[in-house]
XYZ file of C-alpha atoms in Angstrom:
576
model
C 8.563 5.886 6.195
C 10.834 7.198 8.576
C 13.906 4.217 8.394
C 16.693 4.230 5.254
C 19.671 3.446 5.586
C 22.869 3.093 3.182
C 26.548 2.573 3.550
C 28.926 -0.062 3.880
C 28.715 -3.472 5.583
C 30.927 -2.476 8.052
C 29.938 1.132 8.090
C 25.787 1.579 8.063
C 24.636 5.258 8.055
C 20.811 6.171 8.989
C 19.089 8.270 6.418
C 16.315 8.592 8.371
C 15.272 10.361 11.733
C 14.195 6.605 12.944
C 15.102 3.551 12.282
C 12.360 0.474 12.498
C 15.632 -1.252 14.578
C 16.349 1.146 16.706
C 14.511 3.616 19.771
C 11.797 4.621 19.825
C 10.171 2.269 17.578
C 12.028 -0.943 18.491
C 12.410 -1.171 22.429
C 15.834 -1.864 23.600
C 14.167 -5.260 25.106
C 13.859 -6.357 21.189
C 17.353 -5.036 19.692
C 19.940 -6.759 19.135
C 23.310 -5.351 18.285
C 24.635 -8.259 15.794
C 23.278 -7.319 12.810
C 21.548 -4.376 10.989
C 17.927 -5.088 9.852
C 16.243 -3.510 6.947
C 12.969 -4.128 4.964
C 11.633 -4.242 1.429
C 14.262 -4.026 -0.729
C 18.520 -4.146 -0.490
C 20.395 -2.806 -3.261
C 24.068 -3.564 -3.336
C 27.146 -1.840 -5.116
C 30.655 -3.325 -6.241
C 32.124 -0.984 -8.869
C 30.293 -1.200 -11.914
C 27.783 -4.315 -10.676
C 24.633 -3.877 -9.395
C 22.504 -5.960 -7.246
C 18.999 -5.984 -6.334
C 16.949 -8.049 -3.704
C 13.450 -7.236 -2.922
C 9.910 -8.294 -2.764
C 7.552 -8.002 -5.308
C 4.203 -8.463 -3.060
C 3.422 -7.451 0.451
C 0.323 -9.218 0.821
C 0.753 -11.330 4.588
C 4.518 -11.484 5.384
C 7.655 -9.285 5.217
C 10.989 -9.322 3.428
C 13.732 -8.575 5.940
C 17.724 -8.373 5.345
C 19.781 -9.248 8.497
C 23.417 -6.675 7.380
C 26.125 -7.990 9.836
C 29.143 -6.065 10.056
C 31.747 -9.285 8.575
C 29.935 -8.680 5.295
C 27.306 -11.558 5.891
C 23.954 -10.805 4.885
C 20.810 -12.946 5.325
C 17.521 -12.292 3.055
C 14.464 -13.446 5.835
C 10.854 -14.034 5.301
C 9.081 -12.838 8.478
C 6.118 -15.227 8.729
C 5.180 -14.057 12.289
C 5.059 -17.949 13.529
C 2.228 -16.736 16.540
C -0.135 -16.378 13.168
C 0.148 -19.886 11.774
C -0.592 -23.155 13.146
C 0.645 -26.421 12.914
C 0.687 -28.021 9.678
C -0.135 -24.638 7.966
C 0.996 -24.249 4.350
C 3.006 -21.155 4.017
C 3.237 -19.386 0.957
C 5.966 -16.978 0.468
C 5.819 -13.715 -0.651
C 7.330 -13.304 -4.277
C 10.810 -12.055 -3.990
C 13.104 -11.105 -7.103
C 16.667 -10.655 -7.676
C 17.703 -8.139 -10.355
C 21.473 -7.804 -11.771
C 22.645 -4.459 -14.166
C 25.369 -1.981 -14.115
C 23.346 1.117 -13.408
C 21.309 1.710 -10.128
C 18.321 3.853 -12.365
C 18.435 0.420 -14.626
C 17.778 -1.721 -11.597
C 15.088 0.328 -9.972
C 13.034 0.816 -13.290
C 13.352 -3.139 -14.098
C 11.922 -3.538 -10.664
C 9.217 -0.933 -10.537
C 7.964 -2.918 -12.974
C 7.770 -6.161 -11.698
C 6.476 -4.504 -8.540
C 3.313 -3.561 -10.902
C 2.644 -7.051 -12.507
C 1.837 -8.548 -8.975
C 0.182 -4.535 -7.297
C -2.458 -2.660 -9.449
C -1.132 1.154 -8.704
C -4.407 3.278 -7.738
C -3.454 6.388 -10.075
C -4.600 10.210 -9.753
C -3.677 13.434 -10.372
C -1.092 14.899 -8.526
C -2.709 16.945 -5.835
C -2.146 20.627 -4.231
C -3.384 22.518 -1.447
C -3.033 24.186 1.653
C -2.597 21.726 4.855
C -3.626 23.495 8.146
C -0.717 21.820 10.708
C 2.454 23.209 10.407
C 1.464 26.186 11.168
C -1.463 25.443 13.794
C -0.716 21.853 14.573
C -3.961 20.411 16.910
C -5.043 24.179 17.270
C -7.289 24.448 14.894
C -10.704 26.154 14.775
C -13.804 26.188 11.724
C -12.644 30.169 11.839
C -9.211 29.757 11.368
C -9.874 27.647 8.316
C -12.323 30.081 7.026
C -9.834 32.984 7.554
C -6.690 30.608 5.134
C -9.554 29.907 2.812
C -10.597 33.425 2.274
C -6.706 33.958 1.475
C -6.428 30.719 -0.335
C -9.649 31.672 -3.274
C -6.726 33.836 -4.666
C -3.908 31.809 -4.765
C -4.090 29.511 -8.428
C -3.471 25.531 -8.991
C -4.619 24.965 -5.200
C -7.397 22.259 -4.531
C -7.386 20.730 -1.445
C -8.521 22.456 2.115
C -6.547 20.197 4.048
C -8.542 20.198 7.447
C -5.259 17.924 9.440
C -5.520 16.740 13.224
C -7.416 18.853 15.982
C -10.874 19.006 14.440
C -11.810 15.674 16.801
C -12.011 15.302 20.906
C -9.847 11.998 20.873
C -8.373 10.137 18.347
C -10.558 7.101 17.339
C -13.392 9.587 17.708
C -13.566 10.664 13.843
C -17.496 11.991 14.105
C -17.075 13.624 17.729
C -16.281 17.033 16.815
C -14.654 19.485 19.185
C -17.083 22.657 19.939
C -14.149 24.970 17.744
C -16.396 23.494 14.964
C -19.907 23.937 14.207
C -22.792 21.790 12.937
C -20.628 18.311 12.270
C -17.935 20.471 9.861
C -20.918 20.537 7.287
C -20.813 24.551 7.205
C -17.182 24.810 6.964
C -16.836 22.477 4.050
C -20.291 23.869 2.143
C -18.196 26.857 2.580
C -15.059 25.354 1.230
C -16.980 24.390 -2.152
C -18.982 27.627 -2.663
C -15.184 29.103 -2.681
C -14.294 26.939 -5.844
C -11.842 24.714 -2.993
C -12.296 20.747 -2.576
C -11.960 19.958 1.279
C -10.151 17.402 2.596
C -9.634 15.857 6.198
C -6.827 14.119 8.335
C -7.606 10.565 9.664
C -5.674 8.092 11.986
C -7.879 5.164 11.387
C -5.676 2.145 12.463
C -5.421 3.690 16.310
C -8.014 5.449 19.158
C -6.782 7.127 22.388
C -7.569 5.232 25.694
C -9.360 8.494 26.336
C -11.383 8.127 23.297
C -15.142 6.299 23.632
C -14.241 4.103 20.971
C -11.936 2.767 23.178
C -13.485 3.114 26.465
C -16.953 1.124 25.323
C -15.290 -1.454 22.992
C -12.186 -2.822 24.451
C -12.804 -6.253 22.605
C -12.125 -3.892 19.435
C -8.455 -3.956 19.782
C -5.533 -6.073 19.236
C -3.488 -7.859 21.983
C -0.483 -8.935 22.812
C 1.312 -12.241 22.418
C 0.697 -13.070 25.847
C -3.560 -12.096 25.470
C -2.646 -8.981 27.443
C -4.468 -5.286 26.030
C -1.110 -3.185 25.814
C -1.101 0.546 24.921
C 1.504 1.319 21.532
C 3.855 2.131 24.171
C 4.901 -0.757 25.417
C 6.291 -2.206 22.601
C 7.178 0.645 20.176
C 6.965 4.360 19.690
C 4.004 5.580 22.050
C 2.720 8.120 19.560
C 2.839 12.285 19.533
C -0.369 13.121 21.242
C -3.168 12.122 22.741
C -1.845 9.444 24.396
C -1.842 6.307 25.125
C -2.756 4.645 21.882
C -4.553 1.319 20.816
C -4.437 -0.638 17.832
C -7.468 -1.790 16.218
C -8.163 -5.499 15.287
C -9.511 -4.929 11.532
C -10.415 -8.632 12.065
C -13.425 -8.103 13.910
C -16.141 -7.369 11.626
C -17.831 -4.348 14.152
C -14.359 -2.781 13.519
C -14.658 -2.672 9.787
C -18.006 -1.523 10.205
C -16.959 1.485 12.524
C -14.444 3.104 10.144
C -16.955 2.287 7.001
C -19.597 4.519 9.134
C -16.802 6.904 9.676
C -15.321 7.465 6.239
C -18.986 6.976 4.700
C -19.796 10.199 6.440
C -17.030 12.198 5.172
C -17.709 10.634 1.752
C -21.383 10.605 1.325
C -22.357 13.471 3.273
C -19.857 15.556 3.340
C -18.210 14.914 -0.125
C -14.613 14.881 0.594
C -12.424 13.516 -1.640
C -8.865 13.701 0.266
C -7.930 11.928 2.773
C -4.805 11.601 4.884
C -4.328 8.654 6.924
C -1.768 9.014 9.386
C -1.073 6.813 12.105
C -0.255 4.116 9.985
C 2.432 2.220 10.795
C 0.441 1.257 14.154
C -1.623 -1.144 11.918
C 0.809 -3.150 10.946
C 3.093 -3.508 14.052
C 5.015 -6.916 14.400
C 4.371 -7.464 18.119
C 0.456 -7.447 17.457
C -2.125 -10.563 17.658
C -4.910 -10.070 16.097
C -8.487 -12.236 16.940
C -8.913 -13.999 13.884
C -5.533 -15.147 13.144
C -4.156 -12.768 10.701
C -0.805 -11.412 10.161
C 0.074 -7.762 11.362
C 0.559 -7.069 7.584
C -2.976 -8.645 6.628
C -4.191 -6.613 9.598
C -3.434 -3.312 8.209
C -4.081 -4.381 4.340
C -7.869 -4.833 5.327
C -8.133 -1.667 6.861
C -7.175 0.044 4.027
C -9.406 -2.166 1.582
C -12.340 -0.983 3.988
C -11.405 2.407 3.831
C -11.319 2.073 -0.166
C -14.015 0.226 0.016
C -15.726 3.128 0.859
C -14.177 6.103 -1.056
C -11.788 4.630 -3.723
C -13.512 4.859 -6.631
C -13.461 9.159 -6.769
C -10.740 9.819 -4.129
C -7.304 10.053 -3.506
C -5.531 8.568 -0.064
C -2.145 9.772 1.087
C -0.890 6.938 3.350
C 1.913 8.779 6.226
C 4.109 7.135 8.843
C 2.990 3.872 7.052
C 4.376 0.850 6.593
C 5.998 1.050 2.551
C 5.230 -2.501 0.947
C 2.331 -3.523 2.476
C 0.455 0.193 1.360
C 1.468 -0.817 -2.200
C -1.389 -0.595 -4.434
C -3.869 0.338 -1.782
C -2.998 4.189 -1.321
C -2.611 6.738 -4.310
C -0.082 8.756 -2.661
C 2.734 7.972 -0.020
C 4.549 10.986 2.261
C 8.477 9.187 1.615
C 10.032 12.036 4.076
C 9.632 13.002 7.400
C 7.549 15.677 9.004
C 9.331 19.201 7.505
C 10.438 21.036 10.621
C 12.131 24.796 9.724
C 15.613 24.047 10.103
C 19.039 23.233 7.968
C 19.365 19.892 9.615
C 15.551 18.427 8.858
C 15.824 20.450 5.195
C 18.927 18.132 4.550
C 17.538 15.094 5.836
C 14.601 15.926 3.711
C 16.407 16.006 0.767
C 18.739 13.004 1.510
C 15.322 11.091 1.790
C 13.849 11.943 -0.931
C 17.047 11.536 -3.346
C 16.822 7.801 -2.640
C 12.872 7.351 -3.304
C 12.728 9.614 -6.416
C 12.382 6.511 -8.586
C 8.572 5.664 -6.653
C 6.966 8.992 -7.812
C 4.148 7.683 -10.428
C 5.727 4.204 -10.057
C 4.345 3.057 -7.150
C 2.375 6.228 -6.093
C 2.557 9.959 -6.039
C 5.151 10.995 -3.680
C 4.185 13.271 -1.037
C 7.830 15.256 0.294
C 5.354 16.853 3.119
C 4.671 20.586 3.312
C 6.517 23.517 1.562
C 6.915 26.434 4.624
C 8.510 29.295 3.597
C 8.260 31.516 7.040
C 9.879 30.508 10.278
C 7.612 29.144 13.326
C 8.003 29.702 17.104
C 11.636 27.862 17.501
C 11.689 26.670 14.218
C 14.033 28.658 12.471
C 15.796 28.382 9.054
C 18.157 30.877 7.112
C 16.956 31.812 3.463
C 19.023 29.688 1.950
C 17.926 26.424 3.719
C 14.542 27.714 2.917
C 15.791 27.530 -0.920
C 17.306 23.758 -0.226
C 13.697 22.977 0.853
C 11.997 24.552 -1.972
C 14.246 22.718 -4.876
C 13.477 19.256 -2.564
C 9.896 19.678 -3.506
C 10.305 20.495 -6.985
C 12.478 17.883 -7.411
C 9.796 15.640 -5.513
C 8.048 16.276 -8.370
C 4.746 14.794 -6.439
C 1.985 16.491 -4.392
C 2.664 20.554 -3.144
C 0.833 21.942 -0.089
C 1.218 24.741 1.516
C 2.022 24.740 5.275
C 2.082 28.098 5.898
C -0.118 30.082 7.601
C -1.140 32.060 4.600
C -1.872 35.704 6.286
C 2.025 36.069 6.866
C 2.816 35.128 3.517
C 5.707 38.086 1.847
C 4.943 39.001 -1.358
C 8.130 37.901 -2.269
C 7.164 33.971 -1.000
C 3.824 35.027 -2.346
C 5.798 35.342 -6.204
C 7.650 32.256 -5.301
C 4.766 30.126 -4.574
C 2.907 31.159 -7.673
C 6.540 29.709 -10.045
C 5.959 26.561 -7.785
C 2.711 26.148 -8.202
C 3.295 26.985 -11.927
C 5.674 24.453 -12.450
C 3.156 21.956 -10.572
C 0.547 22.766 -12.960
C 2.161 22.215 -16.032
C 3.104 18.633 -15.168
C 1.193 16.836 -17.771
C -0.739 13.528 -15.988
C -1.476 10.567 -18.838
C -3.578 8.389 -18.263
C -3.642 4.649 -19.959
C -6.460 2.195 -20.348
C -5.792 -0.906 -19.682
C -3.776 -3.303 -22.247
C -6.383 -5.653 -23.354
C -3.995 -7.299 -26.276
C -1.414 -9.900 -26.044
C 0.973 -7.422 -27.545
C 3.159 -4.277 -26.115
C 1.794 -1.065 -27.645
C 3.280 2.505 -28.228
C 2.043 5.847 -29.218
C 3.670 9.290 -29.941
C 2.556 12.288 -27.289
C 3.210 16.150 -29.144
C 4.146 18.352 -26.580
C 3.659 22.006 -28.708
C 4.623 25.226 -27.174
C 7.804 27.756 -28.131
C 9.551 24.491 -29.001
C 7.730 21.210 -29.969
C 8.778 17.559 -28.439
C 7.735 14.100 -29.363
C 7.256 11.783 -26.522
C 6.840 7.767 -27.271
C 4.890 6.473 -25.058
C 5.453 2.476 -24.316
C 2.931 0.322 -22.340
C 3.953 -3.419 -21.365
C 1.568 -6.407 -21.993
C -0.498 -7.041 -19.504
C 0.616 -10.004 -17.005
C -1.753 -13.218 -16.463
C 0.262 -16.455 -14.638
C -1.100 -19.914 -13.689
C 0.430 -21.777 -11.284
C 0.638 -24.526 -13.665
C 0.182 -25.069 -17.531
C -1.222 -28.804 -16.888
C -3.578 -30.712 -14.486
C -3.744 -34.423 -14.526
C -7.761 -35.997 -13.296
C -8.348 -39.636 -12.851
C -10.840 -41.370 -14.317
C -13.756 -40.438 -11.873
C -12.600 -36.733 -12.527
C -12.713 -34.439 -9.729
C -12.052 -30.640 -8.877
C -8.592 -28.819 -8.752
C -8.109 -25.495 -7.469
C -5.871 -23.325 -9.881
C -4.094 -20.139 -8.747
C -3.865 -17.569 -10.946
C -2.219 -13.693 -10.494
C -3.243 -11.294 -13.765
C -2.968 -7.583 -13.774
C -5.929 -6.587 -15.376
C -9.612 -8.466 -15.434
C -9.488 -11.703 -16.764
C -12.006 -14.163 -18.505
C -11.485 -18.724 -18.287
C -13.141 -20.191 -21.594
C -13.297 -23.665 -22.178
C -14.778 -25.361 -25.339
C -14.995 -28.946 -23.731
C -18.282 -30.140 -22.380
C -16.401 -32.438 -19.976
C -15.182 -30.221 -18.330
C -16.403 -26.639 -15.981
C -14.911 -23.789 -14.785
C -15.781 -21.605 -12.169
C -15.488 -18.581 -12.058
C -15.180 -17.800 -15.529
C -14.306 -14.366 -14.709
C -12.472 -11.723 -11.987
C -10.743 -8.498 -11.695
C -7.120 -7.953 -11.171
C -5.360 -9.779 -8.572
C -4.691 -13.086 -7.263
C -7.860 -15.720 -7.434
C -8.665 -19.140 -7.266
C -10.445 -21.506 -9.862
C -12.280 -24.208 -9.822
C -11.442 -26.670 -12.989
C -13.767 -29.893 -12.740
C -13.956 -32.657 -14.575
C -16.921 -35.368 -15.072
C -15.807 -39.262 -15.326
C -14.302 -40.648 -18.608
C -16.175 -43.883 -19.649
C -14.260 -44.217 -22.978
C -11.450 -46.233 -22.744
C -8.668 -43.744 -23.958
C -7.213 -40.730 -21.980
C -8.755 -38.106 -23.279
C -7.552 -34.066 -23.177
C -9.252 -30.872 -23.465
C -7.919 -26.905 -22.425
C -9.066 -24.254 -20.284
C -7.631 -20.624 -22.028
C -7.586 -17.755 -20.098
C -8.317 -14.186 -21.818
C -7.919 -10.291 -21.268
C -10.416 -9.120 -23.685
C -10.154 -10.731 -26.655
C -6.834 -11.811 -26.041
C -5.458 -15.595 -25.073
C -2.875 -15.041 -22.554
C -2.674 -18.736 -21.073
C -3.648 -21.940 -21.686
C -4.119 -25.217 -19.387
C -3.725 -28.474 -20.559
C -6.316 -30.996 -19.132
C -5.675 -34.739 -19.407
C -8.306 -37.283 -18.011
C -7.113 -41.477 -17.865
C -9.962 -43.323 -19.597
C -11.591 -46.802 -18.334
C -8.858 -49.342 -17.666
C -9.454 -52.849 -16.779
C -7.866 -55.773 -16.878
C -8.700 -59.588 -16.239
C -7.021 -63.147 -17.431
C -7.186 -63.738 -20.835
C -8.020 -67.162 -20.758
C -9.665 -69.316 -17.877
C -9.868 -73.037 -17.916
C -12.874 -75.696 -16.697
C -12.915 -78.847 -16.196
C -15.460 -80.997 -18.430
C -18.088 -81.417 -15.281
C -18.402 -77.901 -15.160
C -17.350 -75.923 -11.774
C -17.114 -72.197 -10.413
C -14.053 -70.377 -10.452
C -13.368 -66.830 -9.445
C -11.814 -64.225 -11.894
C -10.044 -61.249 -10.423
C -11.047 -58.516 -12.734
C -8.910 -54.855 -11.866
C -9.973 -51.441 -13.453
C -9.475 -48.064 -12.227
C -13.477 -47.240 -12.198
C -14.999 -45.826 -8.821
C-alpha cells in the first residue's frame, strides 16, 4: 500500500512514504543497494511505446522486478524456496506482457485480464464517519454516541466506523475495554435505531505479546526461518502501537477457528456489515514460516477466505496496509494511499498516490483514498488551500468518503462543503451485472435523464473458461487424468459417452481439478469420445478423449513336424 515508485532507470523516485525495499519495512540486514525492487506490475515508457509486465494471479508466489541503475531489469518469481521441498512441482503464477501506445490503453487491457483469472467481490461504494483521525485509540461508547447524535443529520452517510481503541490488546477482538459497555451491543442497537449501519476496525492477521491470545497460545503463531518465535520487529516494521506484534499461522486450524468465532460475533450478533482490516501486510510477510508449509502469500489468502467465509455474502471488507495482489478478489475495497495526516506535504503525497492507482477504482475494488478532514488537529496543521488539494483528491478518488472529523467542530462552511461532497458521492450511479452465461459478448444502452439526457452502452466480455489441454490420450486399460481448469463464472462438465466419467461435473468460479476416467477398450479400434464444458447453456470448451483399442500380435504361420511336437508362440498385445 504504502511503496510506488516511478522514474527513470537511472533516476528512481519514491511515491510513497515507504518503500517494501527500504527502512522500516526491509531491515538494512536484507537491503541491498544494486538494484531497485518493485512488485506486481512494471510499466515502462519510450516515447510513444508502451510496455506492460505484471501478474495476472496472486494466488502462492510473487512477481518481483529487480530495476538496476545500467538499465538492466530482471522480471523474478519469488517462490520462497523454505516453502517447497525437493522434487516439488512449481507452478508459476500467470504473468502477462501487454504492448500499446497509450498508458490508459495498457492498464484497461490489463484490468481485464486481471478479472478472467480474480472474481472482483463488488458493492456499493460506501460512506461514513470513521472515529480515528480525530480520536485515534481514545475512544469511548460516549464519544461515539455524541458523533452519532451529530451524524443522524448529516445525508448519504452509512457507516459508524467504530476504528482501533474499542479492544484491551490487539488479537483480543471480544475483550472490550471498560470505555464500552455490555460487549458494544448497546452502542450499536443504538447505532441502528438512529437509521446508521455500524461498522468496526479489525487487525486480524497480528495479536500483541500483551494480548491473551498470545500469551496462552504461542503455538498459534508463525516462526522464523531458523524455528525461532520473533516479534514483527525483528525483521520489518514493528507496528504503531501496542507493541510488540505476532503474526498468526492461518495454517493451524484453532487459528481459523479463533477469528471465525471473532468475526461470527460481530456478524451474527451484532450485525455489522463493515469491516476494516488493518494490519495486513503482517500476514503476508516474506521472512515468515508457517507450520504447514504454506507460502507467506497462501498464509494471508486463507485468512481472508476465513474471514469471508464468515461475512462475505452481505458485507463489505476494506483491506489497509495490505499486501495489493494477493488481496485481489478477496476484499471489496482497498485504502491505495497512506494514512491522511493535516499537512501540504502528506495532501501531495496523497494525491501523487492516488493519480497512479485511479485506473483500480471498480476494476479491481473500490478505492478507499482514507479520510476527508477538513479542521486542523493538535500539530497537524494545513492552510485552506491544502485543505482544498485534499478535498479534489477524494473526489477524484471517486471511491469510498468518510468523514474523519470530529463532527462537533465542524464550520458551517465545511458543514456546506461536506453536504456538495457527499452529493456528488450519492449521485454516482453503481450497475450491477449478472453474470454472462452465453458464449457471446453482450451490450445494452443505460438512459441517464435529468436537465440533459445521455446514452451510456454498456459492454460485458464473455465469460472466460480454459483447460489446460484440449486432448487426453488413455491406454487401453483406461485410467484417470486430472484436468485443470480456471473459468470465471460457475461451470458445468457433460459428457455423452458411457465409457467414460467425470467428476465433478460441476464448480463455482475459480481454478479446480477434474477427474476424467476412462473404462478399458475391448474393441479392437481406438476409439474417441468428448468431455464439453458449459456456463449455463453455453459450450465454452471441449476435450478430446482418445482410448487405443485391443492390439495383439502373434506369427502368422507356425510349422510342425509330421510326428507332432510342442512349440511355443510368443503372442504380444497391449491388454493388462
Amino acid at each position: 500500500m504504502l511503496s510506488q515508485s516511478m522514474g527513470t532507470f537511472s533516476k528512481i523516485t519514491e511515491i510513497g512514504r515507504c518503500p517494501d525495499d527500504k527502512e522500516p519495512y526491509k531491515k538494512s540486514k536484507f537491503i541491498t543497494n544494486e538494484y531497485k525492487e518493485g512488485y506486481n506490475y512494471i510499466l515502462l515508457n519510450e516515447g510513444r511505446e508502451k510496455l506492460l509486465i505484471g501478474a495476472l494471479s496472486c494466488n502462492k508466489y510473487q512477481l518481483k522486478f529487480r530495476i538496476y541503475n545500467s538499465g538492466r531489469l530482471t522480471v523474478v518469481m519469488q517462490i520462497f524456496s523454505h516453502a517447497n521441498k525437493l522434487a516439488d512441482t512449481i507452478e508459476s503464477e500467470i504473468v502477462t506482457v501487454l504492448g500499446a501506445t497509450s498508458n490508459n490503453e495498457l492498464l484497461k487491457s490489463f484490468s481485464a485480464r486481471i478479472n478472467r483469472y480474480n472474481k472482483r467481490l463488488f458493492a456499493q461504494k460506501p460512506s461514513g464517519w470513521c472515529s480515528w483521525y480525530c480520536y485515534y485509540e481514545n475512544i469511548s461508547e460516549q464519544i461515539i454516541k455524541d458523533n452519532l447524535r451529530l451524524m443522524k443529520h448529516i445525508d448519504n452517510t452509512k457507516y459508524v466506523l467504530i476504528d482501533d481503541g474499542y479492544q484491551k490488546h490487539m488479537g483480543d477482538w471480544l475483550d472490550f475495554t471498560n470505555k464500552f459497555s455490555n460487549n458494544l451491543q448497546d452502542l450499536i442497537k443504538e447505532i441502528k435505531d438512529a437509521g446508521k449501519e455500524p461498522g468496526i476496525w479489525v487487525a486480524p492477521f497480528i495479536a500483541s505479546g500483551d494480548s491473551e491470545l498470545f500469551r496462552k497460545n504461542k503455538e498459534y503463531f508463525a516462526k522464523s526461518r531458523l524455528g525461532k518465535l520473533e516479534d514483527a520487529g525483528v525483521n520489518t516494521y514493528e507496528g504503531w502501537r501496542d507493541l510488540p506484534w505476532y503474526s498468526l499461522d492461518f495454517s493451524i486450524e484453532e487459528v481459523r477457528n479463533y477469528i471465525s468465532r471473532v468475526f461470527s460475533y460481530f456478524h451474527d450478533v451484532l450485525n455489522i456489515r463493515f469491516y476494516k482490516l488493518d494490519a495486513c501486510y503482517w500476514g503476508a510477510c516474506e521472512h515468515l514460516v508457517f507450520k504447514s508449509g504454506i507460502t507467506p502469500i497462501e498464509n494471508y489468502r486463507l485468512g481472508l477466505k476465513t474471514i469471508l467465509d464468515v461475512v462475505g455474502k452481505d458485507s463489505i471488507l476494506l483491506g489497509c496496509n495490505a499486501p495489493f495482489w494477493p488481496s485481489i478478489g478477496l476484499v471489496h475495497s482497498m485504502r491505495i494511499s497512506d494514512d491522511v495526516i493535516r499537512n501540504k506535504d502528506r495532501f501531495i503525497q496523497q494525491l501523487n498516490e492516488l493519480r497512479h492507482r485511479t485506473w483500480m477504482n471498480e476494476s479491481l475494488w473500490i478505492n478507499d483514498p482514507d479520510c476527508l478532514c477538513l479542521n486542523n488537529y493538535k500539530n497537524q496543521i494545513a492552510d485552506p488551500e491544502d485543505f482544498m488539494m485534499h478535498v479534489a483528491t477524494i473526489l477524484l478518488a471517486n471511491g469510498s468518503v468518510f468523514l474523519g472529523d470530529s463532527l462537533d467542530k465542524i464550520s458551517p462552511n465545511n458543514k456546506k462543503l461536506i453536504k456538495r461532497i457527499l452529493d456528488i458521492h450519492k449521485d454516482c450511479i453503481d450497475i450491477n451485472i449478472s453474470e454472462n452465461l452465453t458464449n457471446e459478448e453482450r451490450t445494452a444502452n443505460l438512459i441517464v435523464s435529468g436537465a440533459i439526457t445521455e446514452t451510456f452502452t454498456i459492454t460485458q466480455n464473455i465469460a472466460n473458461l480454459d483447460t489446460e489441454t484440449n486432448k487426453l490420450e488413455y491406454s487401453q486399460s483406461g485410467g484417470s487424468y486430472l484436468l485443470k481448469i480456471n473459468s470465471e463464472v460457475a461451470w458445468s462438465a457433460r459428457t455423452s459417452y458411457d465409457w467414460i466419467d467425470v467428476a465433478p461435473v460441476s464448480g463455482t468460479a475459480g481454478e479446480a481439478n477434474i477427474t476424467i476416467s476412462t473404462t478399458p477398450n475391448w474393441d479392437t479400434e481406438q476409439r474417441y469420445g468428448t468431455v464439453g464444458f458449459y456456463v449455463g447453456d453455453a459450450g465454452f470448451a471441449t476435450v478430446l478423449i482418445l482410448q487405443e483399442g485391443v492390439k495383439l500380435s502373434a506369427p502368422k504361420e507356425v510349422s510342425f513336424r509330421a510326428l507332432g511336437e510342442s512349440k511355443t508362440v510368443q503372442v504380444e498385445g497391449n491388454l493388462s
